[in-house]
Amino acid sequence: MDNHFDIAIIGLGNAGSHVVLELLSRAENCRIVVIDKFTEDSMHKTWSFWEKGVGKWDHLLHHSWSKAIFKAPNIYDETNIVPYKYKSIQSKDFINHALALCESYKNVTIVHQNVHLVEQNNDLATISCEGISIKAKQVFDSRISKEFFLDKKALGVNQHFRGWFIKVKKAVFNPDEFIMMDYNLVDCDTTSFTYVLPYDANTALVEFTYFSNQAVEDSDYDFFLKKYINEELKIAEYEITSIEEGSIPMTNYDFSIHNDGKIHKIGTAGGWVKPSTGYSFKSSETKAKQLVSNYIDGVDLSHNLFSKKHQLLDSVLLDVIKNDNSKGPKVFTTLYTRHDIKKIFSFLDEKSTLLDDLKIMNSLISKAFIFGFFRQLLKKFLKK
């Protein structure tokens, strides 16, 4: 194998797949190497997102929903989200799609190995794998830098969750509607909720989620999942067909400090996860398009990847949730009950108008938000 490439992509997960698919559609002459030691665990996740109308990944969807439900004590809010649809895709289907396309292109090489070291040498980066040395003019690296886990100054909350895929004999689910957040069952003084994705009348993913840095044992998740299924869904008998769990950093950590010349971080490692929600699939698609445009145009790779306004708004929400985790349910209840969910989707997609932004932020104004806003402004000022 000729070990010299134009672009090396380390990790073919969510971001890596989006980047390589974008490159294949717009930079066909690039010599690309994808490096990933694929495992079953790395390819077994559920990625969900909202978007308007027909999307380019609809042929890969596991399911989609046109109605959203928000629940809290004495609140049941069911909304038709058209022209949006909430969509769910299995990571293995998306990654396998990207992998199959890579294998069909002669300019793409796939290396099934772990990366041990990446170094810059003048105009090239050298990637050391197991017995192989690869050189590339540009590296897109999805590995999270260890410095992130040691940082004590950045604001951060983990979205951690455990979900049961359940099957019931009696038809109980409506496969056209999903529960985005249900705060009827909360772990005391935490931002915790249940999320339900029905796939048909007899099967669904039921997930208990925390926006919190509090450590939780599997038995704690299982306690709340069982309680929710029995008491809220009124299901006594069911079969757990599989289990999904994970942890997603929601943070305003400055991942750009790890972009170094020929090495550019992508995905979670590049700050592509929406800090205030933990959603990343559509964010990665959008940022992959911008990144590849920047590469083709020969401009700074970080150009237009992030909105300073939305980074500040995300930081304020994170500040409130981290400094008083018990306020999370009230914050999200206010958000979803006072605003059209389509406006919220647009706001979270960073496509809303300034007027809509002001209306949403005004509804959330409280002492906690005011203090959080000025704390984050001060931190940004001190950085300069």
mmCIF file of C-alpha atoms in Angstrom:
data_model
loop_
_atom_site.group_PDB
_atom_site.id
_atom_site.type_symbol
_atom_site.label_atom_id
_atom_site.label_comp_id
_atom_site.label_asym_id
_atom_site.label_seq_id
_atom_site.Cartn_x
_atom_site.Cartn_y
_atom_site.Cartn_z
ATOM 1 C CA MET A 1 0.000 0.000 0.000
ATOM 2 C CA ASP A 2 1.183 3.536 -0.821
ATOM 3 C CA ASN A 3 1.082 5.176 2.608
ATOM 4 C CA HIS A 4 0.852 8.797 1.403
ATOM 5 C CA PHE A 5 -2.588 10.469 1.322
ATOM 6 C CA ASP A 6 -4.191 13.863 0.959
ATOM 7 C CA ILE A 7 -6.603 13.299 3.848
ATOM 8 C CA ALA A 8 -6.661 10.856 6.764
ATOM 9 C CA ILE A 9 -9.872 10.378 8.764
ATOM 10 C CA ILE A 10 -9.363 8.803 12.169
ATOM 11 C CA GLY A 11 -12.599 7.180 13.325
ATOM 12 C CA LEU A 12 -15.576 6.369 11.105
ATOM 13 C CA GLY A 13 -18.304 7.187 13.577
ATOM 14 C CA ASN A 14 -20.941 9.873 13.206
ATOM 15 C CA ALA A 15 -18.625 12.762 12.277
ATOM 16 C CA GLY A 16 -16.103 10.669 10.359
ATOM 17 C CA SER A 17 -18.867 9.162 8.216
ATOM 18 C CA HIS A 18 -20.366 12.574 7.444
ATOM 19 C CA VAL A 19 -16.950 13.983 6.528
ATOM 20 C CA VAL A 20 -15.958 11.120 4.231
ATOM 21 C CA LEU A 21 -19.369 11.101 2.518
ATOM 22 C CA GLU A 22 -19.085 14.844 1.912
ATOM 23 C CA LEU A 23 -15.543 14.450 0.569
ATOM 24 C CA LEU A 24 -16.584 11.667 -1.789
ATOM 25 C CA SER A 25 -19.345 13.839 -3.244
ATOM 26 C CA ARG A 26 -17.237 16.987 -3.631
ATOM 27 C CA ALA A 27 -13.541 16.141 -3.677
ATOM 28 C CA GLU A 28 -13.321 12.978 -5.758
ATOM 29 C CA ASN A 29 -9.655 13.451 -6.628
ATOM 30 C CA CYS A 30 -8.504 13.425 -2.996
ATOM 31 C CA ARG A 31 -6.614 10.349 -1.860
ATOM 32 C CA ILE A 32 -8.287 9.405 1.421
ATOM 33 C CA VAL A 33 -7.458 6.908 4.146
ATOM 34 C CA VAL A 34 -9.993 5.964 6.815
ATOM 35 C CA ILE A 35 -8.515 4.463 9.965
ATOM 36 C CA ASP A 36 -10.814 2.690 12.416
ATOM 37 C CA LYS A 37 -10.679 -0.635 14.236
ATOM 38 C CA PHE A 38 -14.392 -1.314 13.983
ATOM 39 C CA THR A 39 -16.094 -3.155 16.845
ATOM 40 C CA GLU A 40 -19.711 -4.186 17.326
ATOM 41 C CA ASP A 41 -20.062 -1.865 20.346
ATOM 42 C CA SER A 42 -18.901 1.183 18.391
ATOM 43 C CA MET A 43 -21.571 0.521 15.759
ATOM 44 C CA HIS A 44 -24.579 -0.125 18.018
ATOM 45 C CA LYS A 45 -26.142 3.229 18.886
ATOM 46 C CA THR A 46 -29.381 5.018 18.136
ATOM 47 C CA TRP A 47 -28.977 8.467 16.572
ATOM 48 C CA SER A 48 -32.076 10.642 16.475
ATOM 49 C CA PHE A 49 -32.687 14.067 14.967
ATOM 50 C CA TRP A 50 -35.370 16.339 13.573
ATOM 51 C CA GLU A 51 -35.507 17.764 10.075
ATOM 52 C CA LYS A 52 -38.001 19.175 7.615
ATOM 53 C CA GLY A 53 -39.486 16.956 4.926
ATOM 54 C CA VAL A 54 -37.506 14.397 2.967
ATOM 55 C CA GLY A 55 -33.888 14.000 4.037
ATOM 56 C CA LYS A 56 -30.865 12.515 2.299
ATOM 57 C CA TRP A 57 -30.667 9.683 4.858
ATOM 58 C CA ASP A 58 -34.348 8.646 4.752
ATOM 59 C CA HIS A 59 -33.453 5.383 3.017
ATOM 60 C CA LEU A 60 -31.456 4.419 6.116
ATOM 61 C CA LEU A 61 -34.033 5.383 8.752
ATOM 62 C CA HIS A 62 -35.105 2.914 11.397
ATOM 63 C CA HIS A 63 -38.285 4.914 12.065
ATOM 64 C CA SER A 64 -39.726 8.436 12.048
ATOM 65 C CA TRP A 65 -42.470 10.273 13.965
ATOM 66 C CA SER A 66 -44.707 13.224 13.134
ATOM 67 C CA LYS A 67 -46.013 13.932 16.662
ATOM 68 C CA ALA A 68 -44.041 14.855 19.791
ATOM 69 C CA ILE A 69 -45.166 14.604 23.400
ATOM 70 C CA PHE A 70 -43.798 16.573 26.348
ATOM 71 C CA LYS A 71 -44.910 15.484 29.823
ATOM 72 C CA ALA A 72 -44.451 16.825 33.332
ATOM 73 C CA PRO A 73 -46.612 16.797 36.487
ATOM 74 C CA ASN A 74 -50.087 17.999 35.400
ATOM 75 C CA ILE A 75 -48.806 18.665 31.870
ATOM 76 C CA TYR A 76 -49.443 16.636 28.735
ATOM 77 C CA ASP A 77 -48.458 18.483 25.568
ATOM 78 C CA GLU A 78 -48.933 16.625 22.276
ATOM 79 C CA THR A 79 -47.863 18.476 19.115
ATOM 80 C CA ASN A 80 -47.974 17.751 15.393
ATOM 81 C CA ILE A 81 -44.449 18.739 14.327
ATOM 82 C CA VAL A 82 -45.083 18.829 10.541
ATOM 83 C CA PRO A 83 -43.268 20.059 8.398
ATOM 84 C CA TYR A 84 -40.625 18.515 10.687
ATOM 85 C CA LYS A 85 -40.243 14.837 11.371
ATOM 86 C CA TYR A 86 -38.331 13.290 14.222
ATOM 87 C CA LYS A 87 -36.134 10.583 12.765
ATOM 88 C CA SER A 88 -34.086 7.717 14.152
ATOM 89 C CA ILE A 89 -31.210 5.919 12.498
ATOM 90 C CA GLN A 90 -29.112 3.012 13.753
ATOM 91 C CA SER A 91 -25.418 3.870 13.838
ATOM 92 C CA LYS A 92 -24.461 0.558 12.262
ATOM 93 C CA ASP A 93 -26.679 1.308 9.242
ATOM 94 C CA PHE A 94 -25.182 4.753 8.717
ATOM 95 C CA ILE A 95 -21.580 3.639 9.270
ATOM 96 C CA ASN A 96 -22.016 0.597 7.026
ATOM 97 C CA HIS A 97 -23.442 2.879 4.331
ATOM 98 C CA ALA A 98 -20.357 5.110 4.534
ATOM 99 C CA LEU A 99 -18.066 2.081 4.679
ATOM 100 C CA ALA A 100 -19.645 0.468 1.621
ATOM 101 C CA LEU A 101 -19.330 3.693 -0.352
ATOM 102 C CA CYS A 102 -15.679 4.035 0.682
ATOM 103 C CA GLU A 103 -14.984 0.515 -0.526
ATOM 104 C CA SER A 104 -16.477 1.365 -3.936
ATOM 105 C CA TYR A 105 -14.081 4.259 -4.535
ATOM 106 C CA LYS A 106 -10.550 3.576 -5.775
ATOM 107 C CA ASN A 107 -9.194 6.725 -4.103
ATOM 108 C CA VAL A 108 -10.184 5.516 -0.607
ATOM 109 C CA THR A 109 -8.161 3.120 1.540
ATOM 110 C CA ILE A 110 -9.551 1.594 4.743
ATOM 111 C CA VAL A 111 -7.201 0.573 7.550
ATOM 112 C CA HIS A 112 -8.740 -1.572 10.310
ATOM 113 C CA GLN A 113 -6.317 -0.599 13.080
ATOM 114 C CA ASN A 114 -6.001 1.533 16.185
ATOM 115 C CA VAL A 115 -4.020 4.765 16.032
ATOM 116 C CA HIS A 116 -1.196 5.064 18.549
ATOM 117 C CA LEU A 117 0.324 8.437 17.701
ATOM 118 C CA VAL A 118 -0.153 11.374 15.337
ATOM 119 C CA GLU A 119 2.741 13.778 14.747
ATOM 120 C CA GLN A 120 3.394 16.709 12.423
ATOM 121 C CA ASN A 121 6.497 16.801 10.277
ATOM 122 C CA ASN A 122 6.732 19.932 8.126
ATOM 123 C CA ASP A 123 3.986 19.638 5.477
ATOM 124 C CA LEU A 124 2.820 16.160 6.496
ATOM 125 C CA ALA A 125 1.322 14.432 9.493
ATOM 126 C CA THR A 126 2.539 10.957 10.411
ATOM 127 C CA ILE A 127 0.045 8.499 11.848
ATOM 128 C CA SER A 128 1.476 5.501 13.666
ATOM 129 C CA CYS A 129 -0.727 2.404 13.782
ATOM 130 C CA GLU A 130 0.025 -1.237 14.591
ATOM 131 C CA GLY A 131 3.070 -1.850 12.411
ATOM 132 C CA ILE A 132 2.014 0.761 9.829
ATOM 133 C CA SER A 133 3.092 4.380 9.375
ATOM 134 C CA ILE A 134 0.744 6.580 7.342
ATOM 135 C CA LYS A 135 1.446 10.085 6.062
ATOM 136 C CA ALA A 136 -1.229 12.646 5.179
ATOM 137 C CA LYS A 137 -1.386 16.306 4.225
ATOM 138 C CA GLN A 138 -4.458 16.774 6.433
ATOM 139 C CA VAL A 139 -5.808 14.719 9.340
ATOM 140 C CA PHE A 140 -9.406 14.822 10.589
ATOM 141 C CA ASP A 141 -9.206 13.241 14.024
ATOM 142 C CA SER A 142 -12.269 12.171 16.059
ATOM 143 C CA ARG A 143 -10.317 10.965 19.115
ATOM 144 C CA ILE A 144 -11.029 13.057 22.214
ATOM 145 C CA SER A 145 -7.862 14.627 23.626
ATOM 146 C CA LYS A 146 -7.025 13.423 27.130
ATOM 147 C CA GLU A 147 -6.617 17.053 28.241
ATOM 148 C CA PHE A 148 -10.392 17.460 27.973
ATOM 149 C CA PHE A 149 -10.961 14.988 30.805
ATOM 150 C CA LEU A 150 -8.423 16.789 33.017
ATOM 151 C CA ASP A 151 -9.794 20.293 32.465
ATOM 152 C CA LYS A 152 -11.473 21.760 35.562
ATOM 153 C CA LYS A 153 -12.287 25.231 34.221
ATOM 154 C CA ALA A 154 -14.644 24.464 31.344
ATOM 155 C CA LEU A 155 -18.343 24.239 32.020
ATOM 156 C CA GLY A 156 -19.605 20.724 31.464
ATOM 157 C CA VAL A 157 -22.513 18.378 32.162
ATOM 158 C CA ASN A 158 -22.714 14.752 31.064
ATOM 159 C CA GLN A 159 -25.788 13.444 29.298
ATOM 160 C CA HIS A 160 -25.739 9.836 30.440
ATOM 161 C CA PHE A 161 -28.446 7.303 29.800
ATOM 162 C CA ARG A 162 -29.540 3.699 29.763
ATOM 163 C CA GLY A 163 -32.332 2.420 27.556
ATOM 164 C CA TRP A 164 -34.288 -0.796 27.251
ATOM 165 C CA PHE A 165 -35.648 -1.975 23.926
ATOM 166 C CA ILE A 166 -38.836 -3.691 25.033
ATOM 167 C CA LYS A 167 -41.386 -5.906 23.340
ATOM 168 C CA VAL A 168 -44.931 -6.423 24.593
ATOM 169 C CA LYS A 169 -47.617 -8.903 23.546
ATOM 170 C CA LYS A 170 -50.514 -6.446 23.689
ATOM 171 C CA ALA A 171 -50.425 -3.484 21.286
ATOM 172 C CA VAL A 172 -49.940 -0.395 23.479
ATOM 173 C CA PHE A 173 -47.729 2.041 21.562
ATOM 174 C CA ASN A 174 -48.602 4.609 18.922
ATOM 175 C CA PRO A 175 -45.748 4.390 16.377
ATOM 176 C CA ASP A 176 -46.549 7.861 15.011
ATOM 177 C CA GLU A 177 -45.728 9.732 18.235
ATOM 178 C CA PHE A 178 -42.723 9.797 20.563
ATOM 179 C CA ILE A 179 -42.107 11.177 24.039
ATOM 180 C CA MET A 180 -39.326 13.743 23.862
ATOM 181 C CA MET A 181 -39.167 14.361 27.615
ATOM 182 C CA ASP A 182 -41.266 13.067 30.493
ATOM 183 C CA TYR A 183 -40.553 14.669 33.878
ATOM 184 C CA ASN A 184 -43.248 12.774 35.781
ATOM 185 C CA LEU A 185 -40.519 10.510 37.119
ATOM 186 C CA VAL A 186 -37.357 12.322 38.270
ATOM 187 C CA ASP A 187 -34.405 11.240 40.350
ATOM 188 C CA CYS A 188 -34.558 13.654 43.282
ATOM 189 C CA ASP A 189 -33.054 17.134 42.630
ATOM 190 C CA THR A 190 -31.565 16.226 39.255
ATOM 191 C CA THR A 191 -32.295 17.049 35.636
ATOM 192 C CA SER A 192 -33.494 13.563 34.719
ATOM 193 C CA PHE A 193 -36.288 12.382 32.470
ATOM 194 C CA THR A 194 -37.625 9.497 30.381
ATOM 195 C CA TYR A 195 -37.517 9.371 26.582
ATOM 196 C CA VAL A 196 -39.677 6.927 24.585
ATOM 197 C CA LEU A 197 -39.376 5.954 20.906
ATOM 198 C CA PRO A 198 -42.119 3.517 19.772
ATOM 199 C CA TYR A 199 -41.181 1.595 16.618
ATOM 200 C CA ASP A 200 -44.498 -0.193 16.219
ATOM 201 C CA ALA A 201 -47.479 -1.040 18.393
ATOM 202 C CA ASN A 202 -45.524 -3.677 20.311
ATOM 203 C CA THR A 203 -41.896 -2.437 20.499
ATOM 204 C CA ALA A 204 -40.212 0.686 21.814
ATOM 205 C CA LEU A 205 -37.007 2.118 23.217
ATOM 206 C CA VAL A 206 -37.558 3.419 26.755
ATOM 207 C CA GLU A 207 -34.597 5.426 28.020
ATOM 208 C CA PHE A 208 -33.867 7.090 31.355
ATOM 209 C CA THR A 209 -31.549 10.069 30.930
ATOM 210 C CA TYR A 210 -29.640 12.466 33.175
ATOM 211 C CA PHE A 211 -28.168 15.877 32.375
ATOM 212 C CA SER A 212 -25.861 15.662 35.342
ATOM 213 C CA ASN A 213 -22.335 14.871 36.513
ATOM 214 C CA GLN A 214 -23.768 12.626 39.207
ATOM 215 C CA ALA A 215 -22.490 9.053 38.910
ATOM 216 C CA VAL A 216 -25.269 6.501 38.469
ATOM 217 C CA GLU A 217 -25.151 2.719 38.773
ATOM 218 C CA ASP A 218 -26.906 0.445 36.276
ATOM 219 C CA SER A 219 -29.237 -0.608 39.083
ATOM 220 C CA ASP A 220 -30.367 3.029 39.510
ATOM 221 C CA TYR A 221 -31.251 3.364 35.829
ATOM 222 C CA ASP A 222 -33.011 0.009 35.936
ATOM 223 C CA PHE A 223 -35.036 1.033 38.985
ATOM 224 C CA PHE A 224 -36.419 4.095 37.171
ATOM 225 C CA LEU A 225 -36.940 2.255 33.879
ATOM 226 C CA LYS A 226 -38.933 -0.488 35.574
ATOM 227 C CA LYS A 227 -40.934 2.037 37.590
ATOM 228 C CA TYR A 228 -41.702 4.128 34.498
ATOM 229 C CA ILE A 229 -42.789 1.150 32.391
ATOM 230 C CA ASN A 230 -45.011 -0.185 35.169
ATOM 231 C CA GLU A 231 -46.508 3.061 36.484
ATOM 232 C CA GLU A 232 -46.442 5.555 33.612
ATOM 233 C CA LEU A 233 -46.826 3.266 30.585
ATOM 234 C CA LYS A 234 -49.033 0.850 32.576
ATOM 235 C CA ILE A 235 -47.192 -2.187 31.193
ATOM 236 C CA ALA A 236 -46.837 -5.149 33.538
ATOM 237 C CA GLU A 237 -45.376 -7.777 31.210
ATOM 238 C CA TYR A 238 -42.645 -7.120 28.662
ATOM 239 C CA GLU A 239 -39.444 -8.565 27.264
ATOM 240 C CA ILE A 240 -36.161 -6.619 27.210
ATOM 241 C CA THR A 241 -34.681 -7.473 23.812
ATOM 242 C CA SER A 242 -31.529 -5.343 24.092
ATOM 243 C CA ILE A 243 -29.951 -2.552 26.135
ATOM 244 C CA GLU A 244 -28.357 0.705 25.027
ATOM 245 C CA GLU A 245 -26.297 3.005 27.233
ATOM 246 C CA GLY A 246 -23.867 5.845 26.841
ATOM 247 C CA SER A 247 -22.504 9.178 28.015
ATOM 248 C CA ILE A 248 -22.295 12.359 25.949
ATOM 249 C CA PRO A 249 -20.338 15.438 27.101
ATOM 250 C CA MET A 250 -22.385 18.651 27.002
ATOM 251 C CA THR A 251 -19.679 21.278 27.405
ATOM 252 C CA ASN A 252 -18.330 24.667 26.377
ATOM 253 C CA TYR A 253 -14.760 23.344 26.519
ATOM 254 C CA ASP A 254 -12.589 24.965 23.848
ATOM 255 C CA PHE A 255 -11.807 21.942 21.670
ATOM 256 C CA SER A 256 -10.186 24.211 19.062
ATOM 257 C CA ILE A 257 -6.987 24.342 21.127
ATOM 258 C CA HIS A 258 -6.307 20.799 19.881
ATOM 259 C CA ASN A 259 -6.441 21.819 16.217
ATOM 260 C CA ASP A 260 -2.796 21.926 15.314
ATOM 261 C CA GLY A 261 -1.744 22.733 11.776
ATOM 262 C CA LYS A 262 -2.350 19.582 9.796
ATOM 263 C CA ILE A 263 -4.443 17.969 12.544
ATOM 264 C CA HIS A 264 -8.075 19.075 12.947
ATOM 265 C CA LYS A 265 -10.465 17.590 15.484
ATOM 266 C CA ILE A 266 -13.972 16.536 14.413
ATOM 267 C CA GLY A 267 -17.094 15.178 16.092
ATOM 268 C CA THR A 268 -17.294 15.160 19.884
ATOM 269 C CA ALA A 269 -13.537 15.802 19.945
ATOM 270 C CA GLY A 270 -14.085 18.961 17.909
ATOM 271 C CA GLY A 271 -17.041 20.297 19.884
ATOM 272 C CA TRP A 272 -19.604 19.221 17.283
ATOM 273 C CA VAL A 273 -22.099 18.011 19.925
ATOM 274 C CA LYS A 274 -24.713 20.694 20.612
ATOM 275 C CA PRO A 275 -23.720 21.715 24.192
ATOM 276 C CA SER A 276 -27.247 22.455 25.414
ATOM 277 C CA THR A 277 -28.932 19.279 24.111
ATOM 278 C CA GLY A 278 -26.345 16.570 23.432
ATOM 279 C CA TYR A 279 -27.677 16.107 19.875
ATOM 280 C CA SER A 280 -24.986 15.605 17.253
ATOM 281 C CA PHE A 281 -26.204 13.846 14.090
ATOM 282 C CA LYS A 282 -27.523 16.880 12.181
ATOM 283 C CA SER A 283 -24.914 19.116 13.767
ATOM 284 C CA SER A 284 -22.209 16.806 12.404
ATOM 285 C CA GLU A 285 -23.811 16.819 8.951
ATOM 286 C CA THR A 286 -23.872 20.629 8.892
ATOM 287 C CA LYS A 287 -20.348 21.008 10.209
ATOM 288 C CA ALA A 288 -18.977 18.348 7.848
ATOM 289 C CA LYS A 289 -20.351 20.326 4.891
ATOM 290 C CA GLN A 290 -18.737 23.536 6.157
ATOM 291 C CA LEU A 291 -15.448 21.789 6.969
ATOM 292 C CA VAL A 292 -15.172 20.260 3.498
ATOM 293 C CA SER A 293 -16.083 23.607 1.913
ATOM 294 C CA ASN A 294 -13.308 25.259 3.924
ATOM 295 C CA TYR A 295 -10.857 22.558 2.839
ATOM 296 C CA ILE A 296 -11.774 22.885 -0.839
ATOM 297 C CA ASP A 297 -11.682 26.694 -0.699
ATOM 298 C CA GLY A 298 -8.317 26.674 1.070
ATOM 299 C CA VAL A 299 -9.513 28.783 4.022
ATOM 300 C CA ASP A 300 -9.134 28.241 7.767
ATOM 301 C CA LEU A 301 -10.837 24.932 8.552
ATOM 302 C CA SER A 302 -12.667 26.498 11.518
ATOM 303 C CA HIS A 303 -14.234 29.223 9.366
ATOM 304 C CA ASN A 304 -18.003 29.512 10.055
ATOM 305 C CA LEU A 305 -18.114 26.224 11.974
ATOM 306 C CA PHE A 306 -19.499 27.841 15.126
ATOM 307 C CA SER A 307 -21.806 30.734 16.016
ATOM 308 C CA LYS A 308 -20.503 32.876 18.891
ATOM 309 C CA LYS A 309 -24.055 33.924 19.759
ATOM 310 C CA HIS A 310 -25.253 30.342 20.136
ATOM 311 C CA GLN A 311 -22.092 29.313 21.974
ATOM 312 C CA LEU A 312 -22.950 31.959 24.580
ATOM 313 C CA LEU A 313 -26.604 30.855 24.808
ATOM 314 C CA ASP A 314 -25.532 27.213 25.178
ATOM 315 C CA SER A 315 -23.083 28.193 27.925
ATOM 316 C CA VAL A 316 -25.781 30.052 29.859
ATOM 317 C CA LEU A 317 -28.092 27.009 29.827
ATOM 318 C CA LEU A 318 -25.220 24.747 30.843
ATOM 319 C CA ASP A 319 -24.358 27.161 33.651
ATOM 320 C CA VAL A 320 -27.887 26.920 35.071
ATOM 321 C CA ILE A 321 -28.066 23.122 34.825
ATOM 322 C CA LYS A 322 -24.630 22.583 36.336
ATOM 323 C CA ASN A 323 -24.898 25.085 39.190
ATOM 324 C CA ASP A 324 -28.412 24.053 40.202
ATOM 325 C CA ASN A 325 -29.232 20.710 38.609
ATOM 326 C CA SER A 326 -32.666 20.649 40.228
ATOM 327 C CA LYS A 327 -33.776 23.570 38.007
ATOM 328 C CA GLY A 328 -33.459 21.567 34.775
ATOM 329 C CA PRO A 329 -37.024 20.163 34.775
ATOM 330 C CA LYS A 330 -38.477 23.666 35.276
ATOM 331 C CA VAL A 331 -36.274 25.129 32.516
ATOM 332 C CA PHE A 332 -37.258 22.517 29.934
ATOM 333 C CA THR A 333 -40.915 22.571 30.993
ATOM 334 C CA THR A 334 -40.974 26.342 30.431
ATOM 335 C CA LEU A 335 -39.246 25.956 27.078
ATOM 336 C CA TYR A 336 -41.534 23.260 25.675
ATOM 337 C CA THR A 337 -44.857 24.518 27.054
ATOM 338 C CA ARG A 338 -44.522 28.206 26.145
ATOM 339 C CA HIS A 339 -43.220 27.856 22.612
ATOM 340 C CA ASP A 340 -44.191 26.092 19.404
ATOM 341 C CA ILE A 341 -41.917 23.065 19.155
ATOM 342 C CA LYS A 342 -41.123 23.993 15.539
ATOM 343 C CA LYS A 343 -39.714 27.306 16.806
ATOM 344 C CA ILE A 344 -37.689 25.396 19.383
ATOM 345 C CA PHE A 345 -36.278 23.062 16.708
ATOM 346 C CA SER A 346 -35.289 26.085 14.625
ATOM 347 C CA PHE A 347 -33.708 27.721 17.694
ATOM 348 C CA LEU A 348 -31.736 24.591 18.564
ATOM 349 C CA ASP A 349 -30.664 24.230 14.917
ATOM 350 C CA GLU A 350 -29.284 27.804 15.171
ATOM 351 C CA LYS A 351 -31.544 28.878 12.293
ATOM 352 C CA SER A 352 -34.049 30.997 14.213
ATOM 353 C CA THR A 353 -34.601 34.712 13.777
ATOM 354 C CA LEU A 354 -33.291 37.198 16.343
ATOM 355 C CA LEU A 355 -36.888 37.948 17.363
ATOM 356 C CA ASP A 356 -37.586 34.255 18.057
ATOM 357 C CA ASP A 357 -34.308 33.999 19.970
ATOM 358 C CA LEU A 358 -35.334 36.928 22.171
ATOM 359 C CA LYS A 359 -38.816 35.475 22.802
ATOM 360 C CA ILE A 360 -37.378 32.122 23.861
ATOM 361 C CA MET A 361 -34.658 33.585 26.069
ATOM 362 C CA ASN A 362 -37.122 36.072 27.610
ATOM 363 C CA SER A 363 -39.381 33.196 28.704
ATOM 364 C CA LEU A 364 -36.453 31.592 30.521
ATOM 365 C CA ILE A 365 -35.330 34.726 32.347
ATOM 366 C CA SER A 366 -34.755 34.093 36.030
ATOM 367 C CA LYS A 367 -32.109 34.925 38.598
ATOM 368 C CA ALA A 368 -30.269 31.735 37.660
ATOM 369 C CA PHE A 369 -30.210 32.717 33.963
ATOM 370 C CA ILE A 370 -29.181 36.303 34.683
ATOM 371 C CA PHE A 371 -26.324 35.173 36.926
ATOM 372 C CA GLY A 372 -25.347 32.516 34.396
ATOM 373 C CA PHE A 373 -25.377 35.023 31.543
ATOM 374 C CA PHE A 374 -23.055 37.453 33.302
ATOM 375 C CA ARG A 375 -20.776 34.662 34.546
ATOM 376 C CA GLN A 376 -20.309 33.451 30.979
ATOM 377 C CA LEU A 377 -19.807 36.986 29.636
ATOM 378 C CA LEU A 378 -17.147 37.591 32.283
ATOM 379 C CA LYS A 379 -15.369 34.350 31.424
ATOM 380 C CA LYS A 380 -15.304 35.285 27.735
ATOM 381 C CA PHE A 381 -13.991 38.754 28.598
ATOM 382 C CA LEU A 382 -11.232 37.348 30.815
ATOM 383 C CA LYS A 383 -10.131 34.964 28.036
ATOM 384 C CA LYS A 384 -9.432 37.944 25.751
#
